[in-house]
mmCIF file with all atom_site columns, C-alpha atoms in Angstrom:
data_model
loop_
_atom_site.group_PDB
_atom_site.id
_atom_site.type_symbol
_atom_site.label_atom_id
_atom_site.label_alt_id
_atom_site.label_comp_id
_atom_site.label_asym_id
_atom_site.label_entity_id
_atom_site.label_seq_id
_atom_site.pdbx_PDB_ins_code
_atom_site.Cartn_x
_atom_site.Cartn_y
_atom_site.Cartn_z
_atom_site.occupancy
_atom_site.B_iso_or_equiv
_atom_site.pdbx_formal_charge
_atom_site.auth_seq_id
_atom_site.auth_comp_id
_atom_site.auth_asym_id
_atom_site.auth_atom_id
_atom_site.pdbx_PDB_model_num
ATOM 1   C CA . UNK A 1 1   ? 0.000   0.000   0.000  1.00 0.00 ? 1   UNK A CA 1
ATOM 2   C CA . UNK A 1 2   ? 1.448   3.365   -0.925 1.00 0.00 ? 2   UNK A CA 1
ATOM 3   C CA . UNK A 1 3   ? 1.908   6.229   1.492  1.00 0.00 ? 3   UNK A CA 1
ATOM 4   C CA . UNK A 1 4   ? -1.123  8.206   0.281  1.00 0.00 ? 4   UNK A CA 1
ATOM 5   C CA . UNK A 1 5   ? -3.519  5.270   0.774  1.00 0.00 ? 5   UNK A CA 1
ATOM 6   C CA . UNK A 1 6   ? -1.955  4.534   4.150  1.00 0.00 ? 6   UNK A CA 1
ATOM 7   C CA . UNK A 1 7   ? -2.563  8.106   5.347  1.00 0.00 ? 7   UNK A CA 1
ATOM 8   C CA . UNK A 1 8   ? -6.150  7.967   4.023  1.00 0.00 ? 8   UNK A CA 1
ATOM 9   C CA . UNK A 1 9   ? -6.836  4.762   5.954  1.00 0.00 ? 9   UNK A CA 1
ATOM 10  C CA . UNK A 1 10  ? -5.338  6.161   9.158  1.00 0.00 ? 10  UNK A CA 1
ATOM 11  C CA . UNK A 1 11  ? -7.374  9.343   8.801  1.00 0.00 ? 11  UNK A CA 1
ATOM 12  C CA . UNK A 1 12  ? -10.708 7.560   8.323  1.00 0.00 ? 12  UNK A CA 1
ATOM 13  C CA . UNK A 1 13  ? -10.037 4.425   10.372 1.00 0.00 ? 13  UNK A CA 1
ATOM 14  C CA . UNK A 1 14  ? -12.234 5.505   13.317 1.00 0.00 ? 14  UNK A CA 1
ATOM 15  C CA . UNK A 1 15  ? -15.085 6.509   11.006 1.00 0.00 ? 15  UNK A CA 1
ATOM 16  C CA . UNK A 1 16  ? -15.029 3.280   8.970  1.00 0.00 ? 16  UNK A CA 1
ATOM 17  C CA . UNK A 1 17  ? -14.770 1.123   12.082 1.00 0.00 ? 17  UNK A CA 1
ATOM 18  C CA . UNK A 1 18  ? -17.603 3.083   13.710 1.00 0.00 ? 18  UNK A CA 1
ATOM 19  C CA . UNK A 1 19  ? -19.864 2.576   10.685 1.00 0.00 ? 19  UNK A CA 1
ATOM 20  C CA . UNK A 1 20  ? -19.121 -1.161  10.631 1.00 0.00 ? 20  UNK A CA 1
ATOM 21  C CA . UNK A 1 21  ? -19.851 -1.444  14.354 1.00 0.00 ? 21  UNK A CA 1
ATOM 22  C CA . UNK A 1 22  ? -23.078 0.552   13.927 1.00 0.00 ? 22  UNK A CA 1
ATOM 23  C CA . UNK A 1 23  ? -24.249 -1.887  11.234 1.00 0.00 ? 23  UNK A CA 1
ATOM 24  C CA . UNK A 1 24  ? -23.341 -4.891  13.410 1.00 0.00 ? 24  UNK A CA 1
ATOM 25  C CA . UNK A 1 25  ? -25.087 -3.408  16.469 1.00 0.00 ? 25  UNK A CA 1
ATOM 26  C CA . UNK A 1 26  ? -28.220 -2.637  14.427 1.00 0.00 ? 26  UNK A CA 1
ATOM 27  C CA . UNK A 1 27  ? -28.280 -6.168  12.999 1.00 0.00 ? 27  UNK A CA 1
ATOM 28  C CA . UNK A 1 28  ? -27.768 -7.624  16.460 1.00 0.00 ? 28  UNK A CA 1
ATOM 29  C CA . UNK A 1 29  ? -30.654 -5.506  17.782 1.00 0.00 ? 29  UNK A CA 1
ATOM 30  C CA . UNK A 1 30  ? -32.956 -6.764  15.022 1.00 0.00 ? 30  UNK A CA 1
ATOM 31  C CA . UNK A 1 31  ? -32.040 -10.363 15.846 1.00 0.00 ? 31  UNK A CA 1
ATOM 32  C CA . UNK A 1 32  ? -32.406 -9.747  19.587 1.00 0.00 ? 32  UNK A CA 1
ATOM 33  C CA . UNK A 1 33  ? -35.903 -8.338  19.187 1.00 0.00 ? 33  UNK A CA 1
ATOM 34  C CA . UNK A 1 34  ? -36.919 -11.595 17.483 1.00 0.00 ? 34  UNK A CA 1
ATOM 35  C CA . UNK A 1 35  ? -36.200 -13.579 20.669 1.00 0.00 ? 35  UNK A CA 1
ATOM 36  C CA . UNK A 1 36  ? -39.517 -14.484 22.309 1.00 0.00 ? 36  UNK A CA 1
ATOM 37  C CA . UNK A 1 37  ? -40.234 -12.949 25.721 1.00 0.00 ? 37  UNK A CA 1
ATOM 38  C CA . UNK A 1 38  ? -40.643 -15.636 28.366 1.00 0.00 ? 38  UNK A CA 1
ATOM 39  C CA . UNK A 1 39  ? -41.330 -14.562 31.925 1.00 0.00 ? 39  UNK A CA 1
ATOM 40  C CA . UNK A 1 40  ? -39.963 -11.750 34.026 1.00 0.00 ? 40  UNK A CA 1
ATOM 41  C CA . UNK A 1 41  ? -37.270 -9.180  33.518 1.00 0.00 ? 41  UNK A CA 1
ATOM 42  C CA . UNK A 1 42  ? -34.454 -11.714 33.136 1.00 0.00 ? 42  UNK A CA 1
ATOM 43  C CA . UNK A 1 43  ? -35.804 -13.390 30.025 1.00 0.00 ? 43  UNK A CA 1
ATOM 44  C CA . UNK A 1 44  ? -34.028 -14.529 26.877 1.00 0.00 ? 44  UNK A CA 1
ATOM 45  C CA . UNK A 1 45  ? -33.740 -10.958 25.590 1.00 0.00 ? 45  UNK A CA 1
ATOM 46  C CA . UNK A 1 46  ? -32.189 -9.420  28.696 1.00 0.00 ? 46  UNK A CA 1
ATOM 47  C CA . UNK A 1 47  ? -28.515 -10.254 28.234 1.00 0.00 ? 47  UNK A CA 1
ATOM 48  C CA . UNK A 1 48  ? -28.480 -9.735  24.427 1.00 0.00 ? 48  UNK A CA 1
ATOM 49  C CA . UNK A 1 49  ? -30.066 -6.304  24.934 1.00 0.00 ? 49  UNK A CA 1
ATOM 50  C CA . UNK A 1 50  ? -27.370 -5.404  27.480 1.00 0.00 ? 50  UNK A CA 1
ATOM 51  C CA . UNK A 1 51  ? -24.672 -6.461  25.004 1.00 0.00 ? 51  UNK A CA 1
ATOM 52  C CA . UNK A 1 52  ? -26.359 -4.445  22.251 1.00 0.00 ? 52  UNK A CA 1
ATOM 53  C CA . UNK A 1 53  ? -26.565 -1.370  24.468 1.00 0.00 ? 53  UNK A CA 1
ATOM 54  C CA . UNK A 1 54  ? -22.839 -1.689  25.181 1.00 0.00 ? 54  UNK A CA 1
ATOM 55  C CA . UNK A 1 55  ? -22.145 -2.074  21.444 1.00 0.00 ? 55  UNK A CA 1
ATOM 56  C CA . UNK A 1 56  ? -24.099 1.119   20.667 1.00 0.00 ? 56  UNK A CA 1
ATOM 57  C CA . UNK A 1 57  ? -22.263 3.007   23.440 1.00 0.00 ? 57  UNK A CA 1
ATOM 58  C CA . UNK A 1 58  ? -18.873 1.844   22.169 1.00 0.00 ? 58  UNK A CA 1
ATOM 59  C CA . UNK A 1 59  ? -19.899 2.849   18.647 1.00 0.00 ? 59  UNK A CA 1
ATOM 60  C CA . UNK A 1 60  ? -20.781 6.318   19.932 1.00 0.00 ? 60  UNK A CA 1
ATOM 61  C CA . UNK A 1 61  ? -17.337 6.543   21.554 1.00 0.00 ? 61  UNK A CA 1
ATOM 62  C CA . UNK A 1 62  ? -15.768 5.434   18.254 1.00 0.00 ? 62  UNK A CA 1
ATOM 63  C CA . UNK A 1 63  ? -17.567 8.227   16.379 1.00 0.00 ? 63  UNK A CA 1
ATOM 64  C CA . UNK A 1 64  ? -16.531 10.629  19.129 1.00 0.00 ? 64  UNK A CA 1
ATOM 65  C CA . UNK A 1 65  ? -12.891 9.619   18.620 1.00 0.00 ? 65  UNK A CA 1
ATOM 66  C CA . UNK A 1 66  ? -13.231 10.264  14.896 1.00 0.00 ? 66  UNK A CA 1
ATOM 67  C CA . UNK A 1 67  ? -14.724 13.730  15.315 1.00 0.00 ? 67  UNK A CA 1
ATOM 68  C CA . UNK A 1 68  ? -12.258 14.611  18.085 1.00 0.00 ? 68  UNK A CA 1
ATOM 69  C CA . UNK A 1 69  ? -9.289  13.660  15.891 1.00 0.00 ? 69  UNK A CA 1
ATOM 70  C CA . UNK A 1 70  ? -10.786 14.851  12.590 1.00 0.00 ? 70  UNK A CA 1
ATOM 71  C CA . UNK A 1 71  ? -8.750  18.045  12.429 1.00 0.00 ? 71  UNK A CA 1
ATOM 72  C CA . UNK A 1 72  ? -5.461  16.380  13.262 1.00 0.00 ? 72  UNK A CA 1
ATOM 73  C CA . UNK A 1 73  ? -3.128  15.059  10.607 1.00 0.00 ? 73  UNK A CA 1
ATOM 74  C CA . UNK A 1 74  ? -2.732  11.296  10.453 1.00 0.00 ? 74  UNK A CA 1
ATOM 75  C CA . UNK A 1 75  ? 0.787   10.462  11.510 1.00 0.00 ? 75  UNK A CA 1
ATOM 76  C CA . UNK A 1 76  ? 2.993   7.600   10.480 1.00 0.00 ? 76  UNK A CA 1
ATOM 77  C CA . UNK A 1 77  ? 4.219   7.001   14.026 1.00 0.00 ? 77  UNK A CA 1
ATOM 78  C CA . UNK A 1 78  ? 2.791   4.282   16.213 1.00 0.00 ? 78  UNK A CA 1
ATOM 79  C CA . UNK A 1 79  ? 1.707   2.014   13.369 1.00 0.00 ? 79  UNK A CA 1
ATOM 80  C CA . UNK A 1 80  ? 4.196   -0.724  14.183 1.00 0.00 ? 80  UNK A CA 1
ATOM 81  C CA . UNK A 1 81  ? 3.256   -0.743  17.880 1.00 0.00 ? 81  UNK A CA 1
ATOM 82  C CA . UNK A 1 82  ? -0.447  -0.810  17.001 1.00 0.00 ? 82  UNK A CA 1
ATOM 83  C CA . UNK A 1 83  ? 0.161   -3.751  14.668 1.00 0.00 ? 83  UNK A CA 1
ATOM 84  C CA . UNK A 1 84  ? 1.961   -5.684  17.395 1.00 0.00 ? 84  UNK A CA 1
ATOM 85  C CA . UNK A 1 85  ? -0.798  -4.914  19.887 1.00 0.00 ? 85  UNK A CA 1
ATOM 86  C CA . UNK A 1 86  ? -3.457  -6.179  17.487 1.00 0.00 ? 86  UNK A CA 1
ATOM 87  C CA . UNK A 1 87  ? -1.434  -9.328  16.762 1.00 0.00 ? 87  UNK A CA 1
ATOM 88  C CA . UNK A 1 88  ? -0.891  -10.077 20.461 1.00 0.00 ? 88  UNK A CA 1
ATOM 89  C CA . UNK A 1 89  ? -4.560  -9.408  21.231 1.00 0.00 ? 89  UNK A CA 1
ATOM 90  C CA . UNK A 1 90  ? -5.759  -11.778 18.501 1.00 0.00 ? 90  UNK A CA 1
ATOM 91  C CA . UNK A 1 91  ? -3.266  -14.429 19.647 1.00 0.00 ? 91  UNK A CA 1
ATOM 92  C CA . UNK A 1 92  ? -4.474  -14.064 23.246 1.00 0.00 ? 92  UNK A CA 1
ATOM 93  C CA . UNK A 1 93  ? -8.116  -14.408 22.194 1.00 0.00 ? 93  UNK A CA 1
ATOM 94  C CA . UNK A 1 94  ? -7.359  -17.576 20.209 1.00 0.00 ? 94  UNK A CA 1
ATOM 95  C CA . UNK A 1 95  ? -5.424  -19.047 23.152 1.00 0.00 ? 95  UNK A CA 1
ATOM 96  C CA . UNK A 1 96  ? -8.223  -18.027 25.546 1.00 0.00 ? 96  UNK A CA 1
ATOM 97  C CA . UNK A 1 97  ? -10.847 -19.827 23.490 1.00 0.00 ? 97  UNK A CA 1
ATOM 98  C CA . UNK A 1 98  ? -8.635  -22.898 23.067 1.00 0.00 ? 98  UNK A CA 1
ATOM 99  C CA . UNK A 1 99  ? -7.775  -23.177 26.773 1.00 0.00 ? 99  UNK A CA 1
ATOM 100 C CA . UNK A 1 100 ? -11.185 -22.436 28.273 1.00 0.00 ? 100 UNK A CA 1
ATOM 101 C CA . UNK A 1 101 ? -12.540 -25.956 27.824 1.00 0.00 ? 101 UNK A CA 1
ATOM 102 C CA . UNK A 1 102 ? -9.485  -27.505 29.496 1.00 0.00 ? 102 UNK A CA 1
ATOM 103 C CA . UNK A 1 103 ? -8.625  -25.161 32.364 1.00 0.00 ? 103 UNK A CA 1
ATOM 104 C CA . UNK A 1 104 ? -12.071 -23.613 32.831 1.00 0.00 ? 104 UNK A CA 1
ATOM 105 C CA . UNK A 1 105 ? -13.620 -20.184 32.613 1.00 0.00 ? 105 UNK A CA 1
ATOM 106 C CA . UNK A 1 106 ? -12.164 -18.686 35.786 1.00 0.00 ? 106 UNK A CA 1
ATOM 107 C CA . UNK A 1 107 ? -8.526  -19.626 35.154 1.00 0.00 ? 107 UNK A CA 1
ATOM 108 C CA . UNK A 1 108 ? -8.556  -18.932 31.413 1.00 0.00 ? 108 UNK A CA 1
ATOM 109 C CA . UNK A 1 109 ? -10.292 -15.578 31.891 1.00 0.00 ? 109 UNK A CA 1
ATOM 110 C CA . UNK A 1 110 ? -7.904  -14.574 34.674 1.00 0.00 ? 110 UNK A CA 1
ATOM 111 C CA . UNK A 1 111 ? -4.911  -15.505 32.524 1.00 0.00 ? 111 UNK A CA 1
ATOM 112 C CA . UNK A 1 112 ? -6.346  -13.755 29.456 1.00 0.00 ? 112 UNK A CA 1
ATOM 113 C CA . UNK A 1 113 ? -7.162  -10.537 31.319 1.00 0.00 ? 113 UNK A CA 1
ATOM 114 C CA . UNK A 1 114 ? -3.777  -10.454 33.056 1.00 0.00 ? 114 UNK A CA 1
ATOM 115 C CA . UNK A 1 115 ? -1.882  -10.861 29.776 1.00 0.00 ? 115 UNK A CA 1
ATOM 116 C CA . UNK A 1 116 ? -4.182  -8.436  27.942 1.00 0.00 ? 116 UNK A CA 1
ATOM 117 C CA . UNK A 1 117 ? -3.547  -5.805  30.627 1.00 0.00 ? 117 UNK A CA 1
ATOM 118 C CA . UNK A 1 118 ? 0.187   -6.228  30.027 1.00 0.00 ? 118 UNK A CA 1
ATOM 119 C CA . UNK A 1 119 ? -0.246  -5.922  26.254 1.00 0.00 ? 119 UNK A CA 1
ATOM 120 C CA . UNK A 1 120 ? -2.355  -2.773  26.664 1.00 0.00 ? 120 UNK A CA 1
ATOM 121 C CA . UNK A 1 121 ? 0.009   -1.082  29.130 1.00 0.00 ? 121 UNK A CA 1
ATOM 122 C CA . UNK A 1 122 ? 1.561   1.917   27.359 1.00 0.00 ? 122 UNK A CA 1
ATOM 123 C CA . UNK A 1 123 ? 5.257   1.686   26.554 1.00 0.00 ? 123 UNK A CA 1
ATOM 124 C CA . UNK A 1 124 ? 7.376   3.254   29.249 1.00 0.00 ? 124 UNK A CA 1
ATOM 125 C CA . UNK A 1 125 ? 4.754   2.825   31.964 1.00 0.00 ? 125 UNK A CA 1
ATOM 126 C CA . UNK A 1 126 ? 5.515   0.449   34.815 1.00 0.00 ? 126 UNK A CA 1
ATOM 127 C CA . UNK A 1 127 ? 3.540   -2.801  34.632 1.00 0.00 ? 127 UNK A CA 1
ATOM 128 C CA . UNK A 1 128 ? 1.585   -3.416  37.843 1.00 0.00 ? 128 UNK A CA 1
ATOM 129 C CA . UNK A 1 129 ? 1.704   -7.218  37.950 1.00 0.00 ? 129 UNK A CA 1
ATOM 130 C CA . UNK A 1 130 ? 0.061   -7.579  41.367 1.00 0.00 ? 130 UNK A CA 1
ATOM 131 C CA . UNK A 1 131 ? -2.671  -5.070  40.533 1.00 0.00 ? 131 UNK A CA 1
ATOM 132 C CA . UNK A 1 132 ? -3.333  -6.793  37.188 1.00 0.00 ? 132 UNK A CA 1
ATOM 133 C CA . UNK A 1 133 ? -3.581  -10.253 38.786 1.00 0.00 ? 133 UNK A CA 1
ATOM 134 C CA . UNK A 1 134 ? -5.975  -9.021  41.481 1.00 0.00 ? 134 UNK A CA 1
ATOM 135 C CA . UNK A 1 135 ? -8.231  -7.201  39.000 1.00 0.00 ? 135 UNK A CA 1
ATOM 136 C CA . UNK A 1 136 ? -8.222  -10.171 36.610 1.00 0.00 ? 136 UNK A CA 1
ATOM 137 C CA . UNK A 1 137 ? -8.979  -12.739 39.325 1.00 0.00 ? 137 UNK A CA 1
ATOM 138 C CA . UNK A 1 138 ? -11.721 -10.716 41.026 1.00 0.00 ? 138 UNK A CA 1
ATOM 139 C CA . UNK A 1 139 ? -13.343 -9.907  37.672 1.00 0.00 ? 139 UNK A CA 1
ATOM 140 C CA . UNK A 1 140 ? -13.255 -13.534 36.532 1.00 0.00 ? 140 UNK A CA 1
ATOM 141 C CA . UNK A 1 141 ? -14.770 -14.869 39.743 1.00 0.00 ? 141 UNK A CA 1
ATOM 142 C CA . UNK A 1 142 ? -17.431 -12.129 39.788 1.00 0.00 ? 142 UNK A CA 1
ATOM 143 C CA . UNK A 1 143 ? -18.431 -12.838 36.185 1.00 0.00 ? 143 UNK A CA 1
ATOM 144 C CA . UNK A 1 144 ? -18.563 -16.565 36.897 1.00 0.00 ? 144 UNK A CA 1
ATOM 145 C CA . UNK A 1 145 ? -20.773 -16.047 39.955 1.00 0.00 ? 145 UNK A CA 1
ATOM 146 C CA . UNK A 1 146 ? -23.139 -13.724 38.087 1.00 0.00 ? 146 UNK A CA 1
ATOM 147 C CA . UNK A 1 147 ? -23.563 -16.172 35.233 1.00 0.00 ? 147 UNK A CA 1
ATOM 148 C CA . UNK A 1 148 ? -23.839 -19.258 37.418 1.00 0.00 ? 148 UNK A CA 1
ATOM 149 C CA . UNK A 1 149 ? -25.769 -18.213 40.519 1.00 0.00 ? 149 UNK A CA 1
ATOM 150 C CA . UNK A 1 150 ? -28.287 -15.612 39.297 1.00 0.00 ? 150 UNK A CA 1
ATOM 151 C CA . UNK A 1 151 ? -31.391 -15.961 37.177 1.00 0.00 ? 151 UNK A CA 1
ATOM 152 C CA . UNK A 1 152 ? -29.118 -16.259 34.158 1.00 0.00 ? 152 UNK A CA 1
ATOM 153 C CA . UNK A 1 153 ? -28.079 -19.711 35.468 1.00 0.00 ? 153 UNK A CA 1
ATOM 154 C CA . UNK A 1 154 ? -25.533 -20.264 32.687 1.00 0.00 ? 154 UNK A CA 1
ATOM 155 C CA . UNK A 1 155 ? -23.052 -23.085 33.183 1.00 0.00 ? 155 UNK A CA 1
ATOM 156 C CA . UNK A 1 156 ? -19.581 -21.912 32.184 1.00 0.00 ? 156 UNK A CA 1
ATOM 157 C CA . UNK A 1 157 ? -16.713 -24.344 31.562 1.00 0.00 ? 157 UNK A CA 1
ATOM 158 C CA . UNK A 1 158 ? -15.308 -25.471 34.917 1.00 0.00 ? 158 UNK A CA 1
ATOM 159 C CA . UNK A 1 159 ? -12.159 -27.157 33.662 1.00 0.00 ? 159 UNK A CA 1
ATOM 160 C CA . UNK A 1 160 ? -10.074 -28.363 36.582 1.00 0.00 ? 160 UNK A CA 1
ATOM 161 C CA . UNK A 1 161 ? -12.518 -26.797 39.101 1.00 0.00 ? 161 UNK A CA 1
ATOM 162 C CA . UNK A 1 162 ? -15.281 -29.375 38.799 1.00 0.00 ? 162 UNK A CA 1
ATOM 163 C CA . UNK A 1 163 ? -16.238 -29.044 42.470 1.00 0.00 ? 163 UNK A CA 1
ATOM 164 C CA . UNK A 1 164 ? -17.609 -25.477 42.073 1.00 0.00 ? 164 UNK A CA 1
#
Protein backbone atom coordinates (compact mmCIF):
# COMPACT_ATOMS: atom_id res chain seq x y z
CA UNK A 1 0.00 0.00 0.00
CA UNK A 2 1.45 3.36 -0.93
CA UNK A 3 1.91 6.23 1.49
CA UNK A 4 -1.12 8.21 0.28
CA UNK A 5 -3.52 5.27 0.77
CA UNK A 6 -1.95 4.53 4.15
CA UNK A 7 -2.56 8.11 5.35
CA UNK A 8 -6.15 7.97 4.02
CA UNK A 9 -6.84 4.76 5.95
CA UNK A 10 -5.34 6.16 9.16
CA UNK A 11 -7.37 9.34 8.80
CA UNK A 12 -10.71 7.56 8.32
CA UNK A 13 -10.04 4.42 10.37
CA UNK A 14 -12.23 5.51 13.32
CA UNK A 15 -15.08 6.51 11.01
CA UNK A 16 -15.03 3.28 8.97
CA UNK A 17 -14.77 1.12 12.08
CA UNK A 18 -17.60 3.08 13.71
CA UNK A 19 -19.86 2.58 10.68
CA UNK A 20 -19.12 -1.16 10.63
CA UNK A 21 -19.85 -1.44 14.35
CA UNK A 22 -23.08 0.55 13.93
CA UNK A 23 -24.25 -1.89 11.23
CA UNK A 24 -23.34 -4.89 13.41
CA UNK A 25 -25.09 -3.41 16.47
CA UNK A 26 -28.22 -2.64 14.43
CA UNK A 27 -28.28 -6.17 13.00
CA UNK A 28 -27.77 -7.62 16.46
CA UNK A 29 -30.65 -5.51 17.78
CA UNK A 30 -32.96 -6.76 15.02
CA UNK A 31 -32.04 -10.36 15.85
CA UNK A 32 -32.41 -9.75 19.59
CA UNK A 33 -35.90 -8.34 19.19
CA UNK A 34 -36.92 -11.60 17.48
CA UNK A 35 -36.20 -13.58 20.67
CA UNK A 36 -39.52 -14.48 22.31
CA UNK A 37 -40.23 -12.95 25.72
CA UNK A 38 -40.64 -15.64 28.37
CA UNK A 39 -41.33 -14.56 31.92
CA UNK A 40 -39.96 -11.75 34.03
CA UNK A 41 -37.27 -9.18 33.52
CA UNK A 42 -34.45 -11.71 33.14
CA UNK A 43 -35.80 -13.39 30.02
CA UNK A 44 -34.03 -14.53 26.88
CA UNK A 45 -33.74 -10.96 25.59
CA UNK A 46 -32.19 -9.42 28.70
CA UNK A 47 -28.52 -10.25 28.23
CA UNK A 48 -28.48 -9.73 24.43
CA UNK A 49 -30.07 -6.30 24.93
CA UNK A 50 -27.37 -5.40 27.48
CA UNK A 51 -24.67 -6.46 25.00
CA UNK A 52 -26.36 -4.44 22.25
CA UNK A 53 -26.57 -1.37 24.47
CA UNK A 54 -22.84 -1.69 25.18
CA UNK A 55 -22.14 -2.07 21.44
CA UNK A 56 -24.10 1.12 20.67
CA UNK A 57 -22.26 3.01 23.44
CA UNK A 58 -18.87 1.84 22.17
CA UNK A 59 -19.90 2.85 18.65
CA UNK A 60 -20.78 6.32 19.93
CA UNK A 61 -17.34 6.54 21.55
CA UNK A 62 -15.77 5.43 18.25
CA UNK A 63 -17.57 8.23 16.38
CA UNK A 64 -16.53 10.63 19.13
CA UNK A 65 -12.89 9.62 18.62
CA UNK A 66 -13.23 10.26 14.90
CA UNK A 67 -14.72 13.73 15.32
CA UNK A 68 -12.26 14.61 18.08
CA UNK A 69 -9.29 13.66 15.89
CA UNK A 70 -10.79 14.85 12.59
CA UNK A 71 -8.75 18.04 12.43
CA UNK A 72 -5.46 16.38 13.26
CA UNK A 73 -3.13 15.06 10.61
CA UNK A 74 -2.73 11.30 10.45
CA UNK A 75 0.79 10.46 11.51
CA UNK A 76 2.99 7.60 10.48
CA UNK A 77 4.22 7.00 14.03
CA UNK A 78 2.79 4.28 16.21
CA UNK A 79 1.71 2.01 13.37
CA UNK A 80 4.20 -0.72 14.18
CA UNK A 81 3.26 -0.74 17.88
CA UNK A 82 -0.45 -0.81 17.00
CA UNK A 83 0.16 -3.75 14.67
CA UNK A 84 1.96 -5.68 17.40
CA UNK A 85 -0.80 -4.91 19.89
CA UNK A 86 -3.46 -6.18 17.49
CA UNK A 87 -1.43 -9.33 16.76
CA UNK A 88 -0.89 -10.08 20.46
CA UNK A 89 -4.56 -9.41 21.23
CA UNK A 90 -5.76 -11.78 18.50
CA UNK A 91 -3.27 -14.43 19.65
CA UNK A 92 -4.47 -14.06 23.25
CA UNK A 93 -8.12 -14.41 22.19
CA UNK A 94 -7.36 -17.58 20.21
CA UNK A 95 -5.42 -19.05 23.15
CA UNK A 96 -8.22 -18.03 25.55
CA UNK A 97 -10.85 -19.83 23.49
CA UNK A 98 -8.64 -22.90 23.07
CA UNK A 99 -7.77 -23.18 26.77
CA UNK A 100 -11.18 -22.44 28.27
CA UNK A 101 -12.54 -25.96 27.82
CA UNK A 102 -9.49 -27.50 29.50
CA UNK A 103 -8.62 -25.16 32.36
CA UNK A 104 -12.07 -23.61 32.83
CA UNK A 105 -13.62 -20.18 32.61
CA UNK A 106 -12.16 -18.69 35.79
CA UNK A 107 -8.53 -19.63 35.15
CA UNK A 108 -8.56 -18.93 31.41
CA UNK A 109 -10.29 -15.58 31.89
CA UNK A 110 -7.90 -14.57 34.67
CA UNK A 111 -4.91 -15.51 32.52
CA UNK A 112 -6.35 -13.75 29.46
CA UNK A 113 -7.16 -10.54 31.32
CA UNK A 114 -3.78 -10.45 33.06
CA UNK A 115 -1.88 -10.86 29.78
CA UNK A 116 -4.18 -8.44 27.94
CA UNK A 117 -3.55 -5.80 30.63
CA UNK A 118 0.19 -6.23 30.03
CA UNK A 119 -0.25 -5.92 26.25
CA UNK A 120 -2.35 -2.77 26.66
CA UNK A 121 0.01 -1.08 29.13
CA UNK A 122 1.56 1.92 27.36
CA UNK A 123 5.26 1.69 26.55
CA UNK A 124 7.38 3.25 29.25
CA UNK A 125 4.75 2.82 31.96
CA UNK A 126 5.51 0.45 34.81
CA UNK A 127 3.54 -2.80 34.63
CA UNK A 128 1.59 -3.42 37.84
CA UNK A 129 1.70 -7.22 37.95
CA UNK A 130 0.06 -7.58 41.37
CA UNK A 131 -2.67 -5.07 40.53
CA UNK A 132 -3.33 -6.79 37.19
CA UNK A 133 -3.58 -10.25 38.79
CA UNK A 134 -5.97 -9.02 41.48
CA UNK A 135 -8.23 -7.20 39.00
CA UNK A 136 -8.22 -10.17 36.61
CA UNK A 137 -8.98 -12.74 39.32
CA UNK A 138 -11.72 -10.72 41.03
CA UNK A 139 -13.34 -9.91 37.67
CA UNK A 140 -13.25 -13.53 36.53
CA UNK A 141 -14.77 -14.87 39.74
CA UNK A 142 -17.43 -12.13 39.79
CA UNK A 143 -18.43 -12.84 36.18
CA UNK A 144 -18.56 -16.57 36.90
CA UNK A 145 -20.77 -16.05 39.96
CA UNK A 146 -23.14 -13.72 38.09
CA UNK A 147 -23.56 -16.17 35.23
CA UNK A 148 -23.84 -19.26 37.42
CA UNK A 149 -25.77 -18.21 40.52
CA UNK A 150 -28.29 -15.61 39.30
CA UNK A 151 -31.39 -15.96 37.18
CA UNK A 152 -29.12 -16.26 34.16
CA UNK A 153 -28.08 -19.71 35.47
CA UNK A 154 -25.53 -20.26 32.69
CA UNK A 155 -23.05 -23.09 33.18
CA UNK A 156 -19.58 -21.91 32.18
CA UNK A 157 -16.71 -24.34 31.56
CA UNK A 158 -15.31 -25.47 34.92
CA UNK A 159 -12.16 -27.16 33.66
CA UNK A 160 -10.07 -28.36 36.58
CA UNK A 161 -12.52 -26.80 39.10
CA UNK A 162 -15.28 -29.37 38.80
CA UNK A 163 -16.24 -29.04 42.47
CA UNK A 164 -17.61 -25.48 42.07
